[in-house]
């Protein structure tokens, strides 16, 4: 069965600092991977996705993620965090037939 | 215009009651979903409908019954509500069933059972 682990429940970074959110997945075949962001009181919005090709994926809002098969990881990065990036971030893997499994999320706090 | 809209946004009700949550999407998508997000933010799929046909039915109590009158709507009816049903319920939609399809989510319905 597929699974997703986000080891960091809560992360605090200073505005302007770089950010990396960790995601590890477990899936038997080639994974389809996603990062979603959930702002307070809002639904989830897709940041980026990977299913083939270049292992470095660019997304919206200046985010990128790198797929590393050897490490079963799909970490999300941003070079310079803005206060508006404070939200909850979810990594997800699609095992087929829309059976998407989400991680438990990482809450990002941005301090001035 | 909201792409995926859910009503109500908040719902507080007593144990044992029956309630419904409505979901509508104006994206022309053919696949719709219900997800449950518990107090620990764990997001789990409950149901998936494709062209009004049930595709995914995870291990959800049969007190939960989805209804899809047409491709643009997927309502969730819950009978005999229990305290453990308290959660945020998200509706989503996508076009097609391929694995790289982006899902668009509604803003969620926070259900509180007292």
PDB file of C-alpha atoms in Angstrom:
ATOM      1  CA  UNK A   1       0.000   0.000   0.000  1.00  0.00           C
ATOM      2  CA  UNK A   2       1.184   3.492  -0.721  1.00  0.00           C
ATOM      3  CA  UNK A   3       2.041   5.913   2.060  1.00  0.00           C
ATOM      4  CA  UNK A   4       3.410   9.389   2.542  1.00  0.00           C
ATOM      5  CA  UNK A   5       5.432  10.658   5.478  1.00  0.00           C
ATOM      6  CA  UNK A   6       6.020  14.271   6.312  1.00  0.00           C
ATOM      7  CA  UNK A   7       8.393  14.106   9.275  1.00  0.00           C
ATOM      8  CA  UNK A   8       8.076  17.758  10.264  1.00  0.00           C
ATOM      9  CA  UNK A   9       4.760  18.668  11.844  1.00  0.00           C
ATOM     10  CA  UNK A  10       5.647  22.323  12.332  1.00  0.00           C
ATOM     11  CA  UNK A  11       8.402  24.505  10.876  1.00  0.00           C
ATOM     12  CA  UNK A  12       9.227  28.128  11.636  1.00  0.00           C
ATOM     13  CA  UNK A  13      11.361  30.218   9.307  1.00  0.00           C
ATOM     14  CA  UNK A  14      12.211  33.876   9.085  1.00  0.00           C
ATOM     15  CA  UNK A  15      10.877  35.897   6.199  1.00  0.00           C
ATOM     16  CA  UNK A  16      13.437  35.901   3.404  1.00  0.00           C
ATOM     17  CA  UNK A  17      15.062  32.676   4.547  1.00  0.00           C
ATOM     18  CA  UNK A  18      15.103  29.544   2.456  1.00  0.00           C
ATOM     19  CA  UNK A  19      12.687  26.700   3.063  1.00  0.00           C
ATOM     20  CA  UNK A  20      12.722  22.957   2.613  1.00  0.00           C
ATOM     21  CA  UNK A  21       9.779  20.745   3.541  1.00  0.00           C
ATOM     22  CA  UNK A  22      10.452  17.038   3.607  1.00  0.00           C
ATOM     23  CA  UNK A  23       8.329  14.328   2.073  1.00  0.00           C
ATOM     24  CA  UNK A  24       9.030  10.612   1.850  1.00  0.00           C
ATOM     25  CA  UNK A  25       6.783   8.220   0.022  1.00  0.00           C
ATOM     26  CA  UNK A  26       6.308   4.510  -0.253  1.00  0.00           C
ATOM     27  CA  UNK A  27       4.991   3.150  -3.533  1.00  0.00           C
ATOM     28  CA  UNK A  28       5.830   0.065  -5.560  1.00  0.00           C
ATOM     29  CA  UNK A  29       5.901   1.590  -9.015  1.00  0.00           C
ATOM     30  CA  UNK A  30       6.614   5.002 -10.494  1.00  0.00           C
ATOM     31  CA  UNK A  31       4.900   7.454  -8.189  1.00  0.00           C
ATOM     32  CA  UNK A  32       2.817  10.402  -9.189  1.00  0.00           C
ATOM     33  CA  UNK A  33       3.619  13.034  -6.576  1.00  0.00           C
ATOM     34  CA  UNK A  34       1.979  16.284  -5.597  1.00  0.00           C
ATOM     35  CA  UNK A  35       2.410  19.160  -3.201  1.00  0.00           C
ATOM     36  CA  UNK A  36      -0.669  21.045  -2.059  1.00  0.00           C
ATOM     37  CA  UNK A  37      -0.966  24.126   0.137  1.00  0.00           C
ATOM     38  CA  UNK A  38      -3.851  24.848   2.487  1.00  0.00           C
ATOM     39  CA  UNK A  39      -4.266  28.372   3.776  1.00  0.00           C
ATOM     40  CA  UNK A  40      -6.345  28.882   6.920  1.00  0.00           C
ATOM     41  CA  UNK A  41     -10.016  28.298   6.217  1.00  0.00           C
ATOM     42  CA  UNK A  42      -9.329  27.422   2.602  1.00  0.00           C
ATOM     43  CA  UNK A  43      -9.295  24.327   0.488  1.00  0.00           C
ATOM     44  CA  UNK A  44      -6.166  22.765  -0.916  1.00  0.00           C
ATOM     45  CA  UNK A  45      -4.391  24.335  -3.855  1.00  0.00           C
ATOM     46  CA  UNK A  46      -1.966  22.451  -6.064  1.00  0.00           C
ATOM     47  CA  UNK A  47       1.576  23.847  -5.951  1.00  0.00           C
ATOM     48  CA  UNK A  48       3.253  21.377  -8.279  1.00  0.00           C
ATOM     49  CA  UNK A  49       3.269  17.784  -9.432  1.00  0.00           C
ATOM     50  CA  UNK A  50       5.693  15.192 -10.752  1.00  0.00           C
ATOM     51  CA  UNK A  51       4.976  12.125 -12.841  1.00  0.00           C
ATOM     52  CA  UNK A  52       7.879  11.826 -15.269  1.00  0.00           C
ATOM     53  CA  UNK A  53      10.752  13.657 -16.895  1.00  0.00           C
ATOM     54  CA  UNK A  54      12.932  16.221 -15.201  1.00  0.00           C
ATOM     55  CA  UNK A  55      13.235  15.392 -11.518  1.00  0.00           C
ATOM     56  CA  UNK A  56      13.270  19.071 -10.565  1.00  0.00           C
ATOM     57  CA  UNK A  57       9.761  20.417 -10.858  1.00  0.00           C
ATOM     58  CA  UNK A  58       8.794  24.073 -10.832  1.00  0.00           C
ATOM     59  CA  UNK A  59       5.508  25.135  -9.346  1.00  0.00           C
ATOM     60  CA  UNK A  60       3.504  28.209  -8.586  1.00  0.00           C
ATOM     61  CA  UNK A  61       4.443  30.916  -6.087  1.00  0.00           C
ATOM     62  CA  UNK A  62       8.171  30.286  -6.561  1.00  0.00           C
ATOM     63  CA  UNK A  63       8.134  26.748  -5.179  1.00  0.00           C
ATOM     64  CA  UNK A  64      10.050  23.819  -6.594  1.00  0.00           C
ATOM     65  CA  UNK A  65      10.419  20.182  -5.628  1.00  0.00           C
ATOM     66  CA  UNK A  66      12.969  17.530  -6.424  1.00  0.00           C
ATOM     67  CA  UNK A  67      12.131  13.878  -6.933  1.00  0.00           C
ATOM     68  CA  UNK A  68      14.832  11.524  -5.708  1.00  0.00           C
ATOM     69  CA  UNK A  69      13.961   7.931  -6.408  1.00  0.00           C
ATOM     70  CA  UNK A  70      16.949   6.556  -4.487  1.00  0.00           C
ATOM     71  CA  UNK A  71      15.765   8.325  -1.344  1.00  0.00           C
ATOM     72  CA  UNK A  72      12.023   7.952  -2.006  1.00  0.00           C
ATOM     73  CA  UNK A  73      11.746  11.659  -1.404  1.00  0.00           C
ATOM     74  CA  UNK A  74       9.972  14.618  -2.943  1.00  0.00           C
ATOM     75  CA  UNK A  75      11.067  17.629  -0.918  1.00  0.00           C
ATOM     76  CA  UNK A  76       9.565  21.052  -1.457  1.00  0.00           C
ATOM     77  CA  UNK A  77      11.826  24.097  -1.553  1.00  0.00           C
ATOM     78  CA  UNK A  78      11.631  27.844  -1.845  1.00  0.00           C
ATOM     79  CA  UNK A  79      14.693  30.115  -1.908  1.00  0.00           C
ATOM     80  CA  UNK A  80      13.106  33.043  -0.071  1.00  0.00           C
ATOM     81  CA  UNK A  81       9.976  32.712   2.022  1.00  0.00           C
ATOM     82  CA  UNK A  82       7.331  35.421   2.163  1.00  0.00           C
ATOM     83  CA  UNK A  83       4.934  36.011   5.065  1.00  0.00           C
ATOM     84  CA  UNK A  84       2.062  34.985   2.791  1.00  0.00           C
ATOM     85  CA  UNK A  85       3.565  31.497   2.516  1.00  0.00           C
ATOM     86  CA  UNK A  86       2.440  30.699   6.070  1.00  0.00           C
ATOM     87  CA  UNK A  87       0.070  27.782   5.619  1.00  0.00           C
ATOM     88  CA  UNK A  88      -0.152  24.017   5.855  1.00  0.00           C
ATOM     89  CA  UNK A  89       1.610  22.005   3.184  1.00  0.00           C
ATOM     90  CA  UNK A  90       0.596  18.516   2.127  1.00  0.00           C
ATOM     91  CA  UNK A  91       2.564  16.034   0.096  1.00  0.00           C
ATOM     92  CA  UNK A  92       0.556  13.387  -1.745  1.00  0.00           C
ATOM     93  CA  UNK A  93       1.066  10.314  -3.902  1.00  0.00           C
ATOM     94  CA  UNK A  94      -1.387   8.980  -6.464  1.00  0.00           C
ATOM     95  CA  UNK A  95      -1.420   5.217  -6.603  1.00  0.00           C
ATOM     96  CA  UNK A  96      -3.866   5.056  -9.454  1.00  0.00           C
ATOM     97  CA  UNK A  97      -7.643   5.263  -9.839  1.00  0.00           C
ATOM     98  CA  UNK A  98      -7.517   8.604  -8.000  1.00  0.00           C
ATOM     99  CA  UNK A  99      -6.560   6.858  -4.765  1.00  0.00           C
ATOM    100  CA  UNK A 100      -4.491   9.761  -3.605  1.00  0.00           C
ATOM    101  CA  UNK A 101      -2.813   9.360  -0.255  1.00  0.00           C
ATOM    102  CA  UNK A 102      -1.887  12.514   1.611  1.00  0.00           C
ATOM    103  CA  UNK A 103       0.750  13.076   4.253  1.00  0.00           C
ATOM    104  CA  UNK A 104      -0.260  14.527   7.587  1.00  0.00           C
ATOM    105  CA  UNK A 105       0.932  17.968   6.609  1.00  0.00           C
ATOM    106  CA  UNK A 106       3.608  20.427   7.720  1.00  0.00           C
ATOM    107  CA  UNK A 107       2.511  23.704   9.215  1.00  0.00           C
ATOM    108  CA  UNK A 108       4.743  26.568   8.166  1.00  0.00           C
ATOM    109  CA  UNK A 109       5.061  29.630  10.345  1.00  0.00           C
ATOM    110  CA  UNK A 110       6.858  32.680   8.983  1.00  0.00           C
ATOM    111  CA  UNK A 111       8.288  35.204  11.414  1.00  0.00           C
ATOM    112  CA  UNK A 112       9.325  38.758  10.515  1.00  0.00           C
TER     113      UNK A 112
ATOM    114  CA  UNK B   1     -16.782  32.552  -9.579  1.00  0.00           C
ATOM    115  CA  UNK B   2     -15.964  29.730  -7.225  1.00  0.00           C
ATOM    116  CA  UNK B   3     -14.810  26.611  -9.062  1.00  0.00           C
ATOM    117  CA  UNK B   4     -15.772  24.090  -6.387  1.00  0.00           C
ATOM    118  CA  UNK B   5     -18.273  25.299  -3.832  1.00  0.00           C
ATOM    119  CA  UNK B   6     -19.534  23.549  -0.735  1.00  0.00           C
ATOM    120  CA  UNK B   7     -22.417  24.441   1.516  1.00  0.00           C
ATOM    121  CA  UNK B   8     -22.601  24.964   4.358  1.00  0.00           C
ATOM    122  CA  UNK B   9     -19.162  26.135   5.412  1.00  0.00           C
ATOM    123  CA  UNK B  10     -19.877  25.380   9.067  1.00  0.00           C
ATOM    124  CA  UNK B  11     -22.296  22.851  10.468  1.00  0.00           C
ATOM    125  CA  UNK B  12     -22.952  22.226  14.148  1.00  0.00           C
ATOM    126  CA  UNK B  13     -25.421  19.508  14.997  1.00  0.00           C
ATOM    127  CA  UNK B  14     -26.370  17.062  17.708  1.00  0.00           C
ATOM    128  CA  UNK B  15     -25.578  13.385  17.812  1.00  0.00           C
ATOM    129  CA  UNK B  16     -28.117  11.232  16.074  1.00  0.00           C
ATOM    130  CA  UNK B  17     -29.180  13.858  13.568  1.00  0.00           C
ATOM    131  CA  UNK B  18     -29.087  13.464   9.787  1.00  0.00           C
ATOM    132  CA  UNK B  19     -27.354  16.144   7.758  1.00  0.00           C
ATOM    133  CA  UNK B  20     -26.277  16.831   4.190  1.00  0.00           C
ATOM    134  CA  UNK B  21     -23.392  18.717   2.669  1.00  0.00           C
ATOM    135  CA  UNK B  22     -23.728  19.953  -0.873  1.00  0.00           C
ATOM    136  CA  UNK B  23     -20.990  20.304  -3.460  1.00  0.00           C
ATOM    137  CA  UNK B  24     -21.086  21.849  -6.888  1.00  0.00           C
ATOM    138  CA  UNK B  25     -18.351  22.394  -9.446  1.00  0.00           C
ATOM    139  CA  UNK B  26     -18.540  24.663 -12.476  1.00  0.00           C
ATOM    140  CA  UNK B  27     -15.355  23.437 -14.115  1.00  0.00           C
ATOM    141  CA  UNK B  28     -17.009  20.899 -16.378  1.00  0.00           C
ATOM    142  CA  UNK B  29     -15.101  18.086 -14.674  1.00  0.00           C
ATOM    143  CA  UNK B  30     -16.364  14.532 -14.833  1.00  0.00           C
ATOM    144  CA  UNK B  31     -14.891  13.251 -11.577  1.00  0.00           C
ATOM    145  CA  UNK B  32     -15.751  14.391  -8.070  1.00  0.00           C
ATOM    146  CA  UNK B  33     -14.539  13.354  -4.627  1.00  0.00           C
ATOM    147  CA  UNK B  34     -15.207  13.632  -0.946  1.00  0.00           C
ATOM    148  CA  UNK B  35     -12.322  13.785   1.514  1.00  0.00           C
ATOM    149  CA  UNK B  36     -12.360  13.831   5.293  1.00  0.00           C
ATOM    150  CA  UNK B  37      -9.741  15.781   7.234  1.00  0.00           C
ATOM    151  CA  UNK B  38      -9.617  14.855  10.894  1.00  0.00           C
ATOM    152  CA  UNK B  39      -8.428  16.890  13.862  1.00  0.00           C
ATOM    153  CA  UNK B  40      -4.847  15.824  13.205  1.00  0.00           C
ATOM    154  CA  UNK B  41      -5.076  17.214   9.676  1.00  0.00           C
ATOM    155  CA  UNK B  42      -5.002  13.712   8.208  1.00  0.00           C
ATOM    156  CA  UNK B  43      -6.715  13.901   4.831  1.00  0.00           C
ATOM    157  CA  UNK B  44      -8.315  10.706   3.571  1.00  0.00           C
ATOM    158  CA  UNK B  45     -10.409  10.001   0.517  1.00  0.00           C
ATOM    159  CA  UNK B  46     -13.933   8.763   1.162  1.00  0.00           C
ATOM    160  CA  UNK B  47     -15.638   8.558  -2.222  1.00  0.00           C
ATOM    161  CA  UNK B  48     -14.982   9.213  -5.867  1.00  0.00           C
ATOM    162  CA  UNK B  49     -17.566   9.522  -8.631  1.00  0.00           C
ATOM    163  CA  UNK B  50     -16.876   9.551 -12.346  1.00  0.00           C
ATOM    164  CA  UNK B  51     -19.761  10.604 -14.581  1.00  0.00           C
ATOM    165  CA  UNK B  52     -22.180   9.974 -11.728  1.00  0.00           C
ATOM    166  CA  UNK B  53     -20.829   6.464 -11.211  1.00  0.00           C
ATOM    167  CA  UNK B  54     -19.266   5.452  -7.897  1.00  0.00           C
ATOM    168  CA  UNK B  55     -15.602   4.601  -8.460  1.00  0.00           C
ATOM    169  CA  UNK B  56     -14.019   4.684  -5.035  1.00  0.00           C
ATOM    170  CA  UNK B  57     -15.709   3.811  -1.781  1.00  0.00           C
ATOM    171  CA  UNK B  58     -13.164   3.578   0.962  1.00  0.00           C
ATOM    172  CA  UNK B  59     -13.950   1.962   4.285  1.00  0.00           C
ATOM    173  CA  UNK B  60     -16.563   4.499   5.209  1.00  0.00           C
ATOM    174  CA  UNK B  61     -19.528   3.639   7.464  1.00  0.00           C
ATOM    175  CA  UNK B  62     -22.710   3.125   5.499  1.00  0.00           C
ATOM    176  CA  UNK B  63     -24.199   6.037   7.437  1.00  0.00           C
ATOM    177  CA  UNK B  64     -22.396   8.106   4.795  1.00  0.00           C
ATOM    178  CA  UNK B  65     -24.177   8.103   1.456  1.00  0.00           C
ATOM    179  CA  UNK B  66     -22.996  10.168  -1.489  1.00  0.00           C
ATOM    180  CA  UNK B  67     -25.463  11.253  -4.122  1.00  0.00           C
ATOM    181  CA  UNK B  68     -24.545  12.522  -7.554  1.00  0.00           C
ATOM    182  CA  UNK B  69     -27.613  13.862  -9.381  1.00  0.00           C
ATOM    183  CA  UNK B  70     -25.423  15.037 -12.255  1.00  0.00           C
ATOM    184  CA  UNK B  71     -21.755  15.446 -13.127  1.00  0.00           C
ATOM    185  CA  UNK B  72     -21.575  18.877 -11.521  1.00  0.00           C
ATOM    186  CA  UNK B  73     -22.904  17.862  -8.118  1.00  0.00           C
ATOM    187  CA  UNK B  74     -21.842  15.403  -5.452  1.00  0.00           C
ATOM    188  CA  UNK B  75     -23.708  15.686  -2.187  1.00  0.00           C
ATOM    189  CA  UNK B  76     -22.851  13.891   1.016  1.00  0.00           C
ATOM    190  CA  UNK B  77     -25.599  12.724   3.316  1.00  0.00           C
ATOM    191  CA  UNK B  78     -24.777  11.507   6.799  1.00  0.00           C
ATOM    192  CA  UNK B  79     -27.252   9.600   8.943  1.00  0.00           C
ATOM    193  CA  UNK B  80     -27.201   9.196  12.716  1.00  0.00           C
ATOM    194  CA  UNK B  81     -24.275  11.508  13.253  1.00  0.00           C
ATOM    195  CA  UNK B  82     -21.670  10.501  15.824  1.00  0.00           C
ATOM    196  CA  UNK B  83     -19.077  12.512  17.726  1.00  0.00           C
ATOM    197  CA  UNK B  84     -16.326  10.910  15.655  1.00  0.00           C
ATOM    198  CA  UNK B  85     -17.803  12.359  12.496  1.00  0.00           C
ATOM    199  CA  UNK B  86     -16.590  15.796  13.562  1.00  0.00           C
ATOM    200  CA  UNK B  87     -14.065  16.831  10.929  1.00  0.00           C
ATOM    201  CA  UNK B  88     -13.590  19.050   7.926  1.00  0.00           C
ATOM    202  CA  UNK B  89     -15.047  17.553   4.773  1.00  0.00           C
ATOM    203  CA  UNK B  90     -13.603  18.588   1.440  1.00  0.00           C
ATOM    204  CA  UNK B  91     -15.192  18.174  -1.933  1.00  0.00           C
ATOM    205  CA  UNK B  92     -12.933  18.101  -4.992  1.00  0.00           C
ATOM    206  CA  UNK B  93     -13.185  17.593  -8.712  1.00  0.00           C
ATOM    207  CA  UNK B  94     -10.905  16.705 -11.586  1.00  0.00           C
ATOM    208  CA  UNK B  95     -11.129  16.065 -15.286  1.00  0.00           C
ATOM    209  CA  UNK B  96     -10.604  12.439 -16.119  1.00  0.00           C
ATOM    210  CA  UNK B  97      -9.152   9.648 -14.062  1.00  0.00           C
ATOM    211  CA  UNK B  98      -5.524   9.715 -15.104  1.00  0.00           C
ATOM    212  CA  UNK B  99      -2.977   9.852 -12.348  1.00  0.00           C
ATOM    213  CA  UNK B 100      -1.503  13.191 -13.244  1.00  0.00           C
ATOM    214  CA  UNK B 101      -4.800  15.000 -13.079  1.00  0.00           C
ATOM    215  CA  UNK B 102      -4.972  17.969 -10.759  1.00  0.00           C
ATOM    216  CA  UNK B 103      -7.799  17.988  -8.262  1.00  0.00           C
ATOM    217  CA  UNK B 104      -9.502  21.255  -7.406  1.00  0.00           C
ATOM    218  CA  UNK B 105     -10.762  21.499  -3.849  1.00  0.00           C
ATOM    219  CA  UNK B 106     -13.613  23.346  -2.241  1.00  0.00           C
ATOM    220  CA  UNK B 107     -13.101  25.413   0.895  1.00  0.00           C
ATOM    221  CA  UNK B 108     -14.309  22.666   3.160  1.00  0.00           C
ATOM    222  CA  UNK B 109     -17.229  22.141   5.518  1.00  0.00           C
ATOM    223  CA  UNK B 110     -16.369  22.064   9.194  1.00  0.00           C
ATOM    224  CA  UNK B 111     -18.767  19.625  10.821  1.00  0.00           C
ATOM    225  CA  UNK B 112     -19.031  19.642  14.594  1.00  0.00           C
ATOM    226  CA  UNK B 113     -21.148  17.006  16.269  1.00  0.00           C
ATOM    227  CA  UNK B 114     -22.088  17.760  19.884  1.00  0.00           C
TER     228      UNK B 114
END
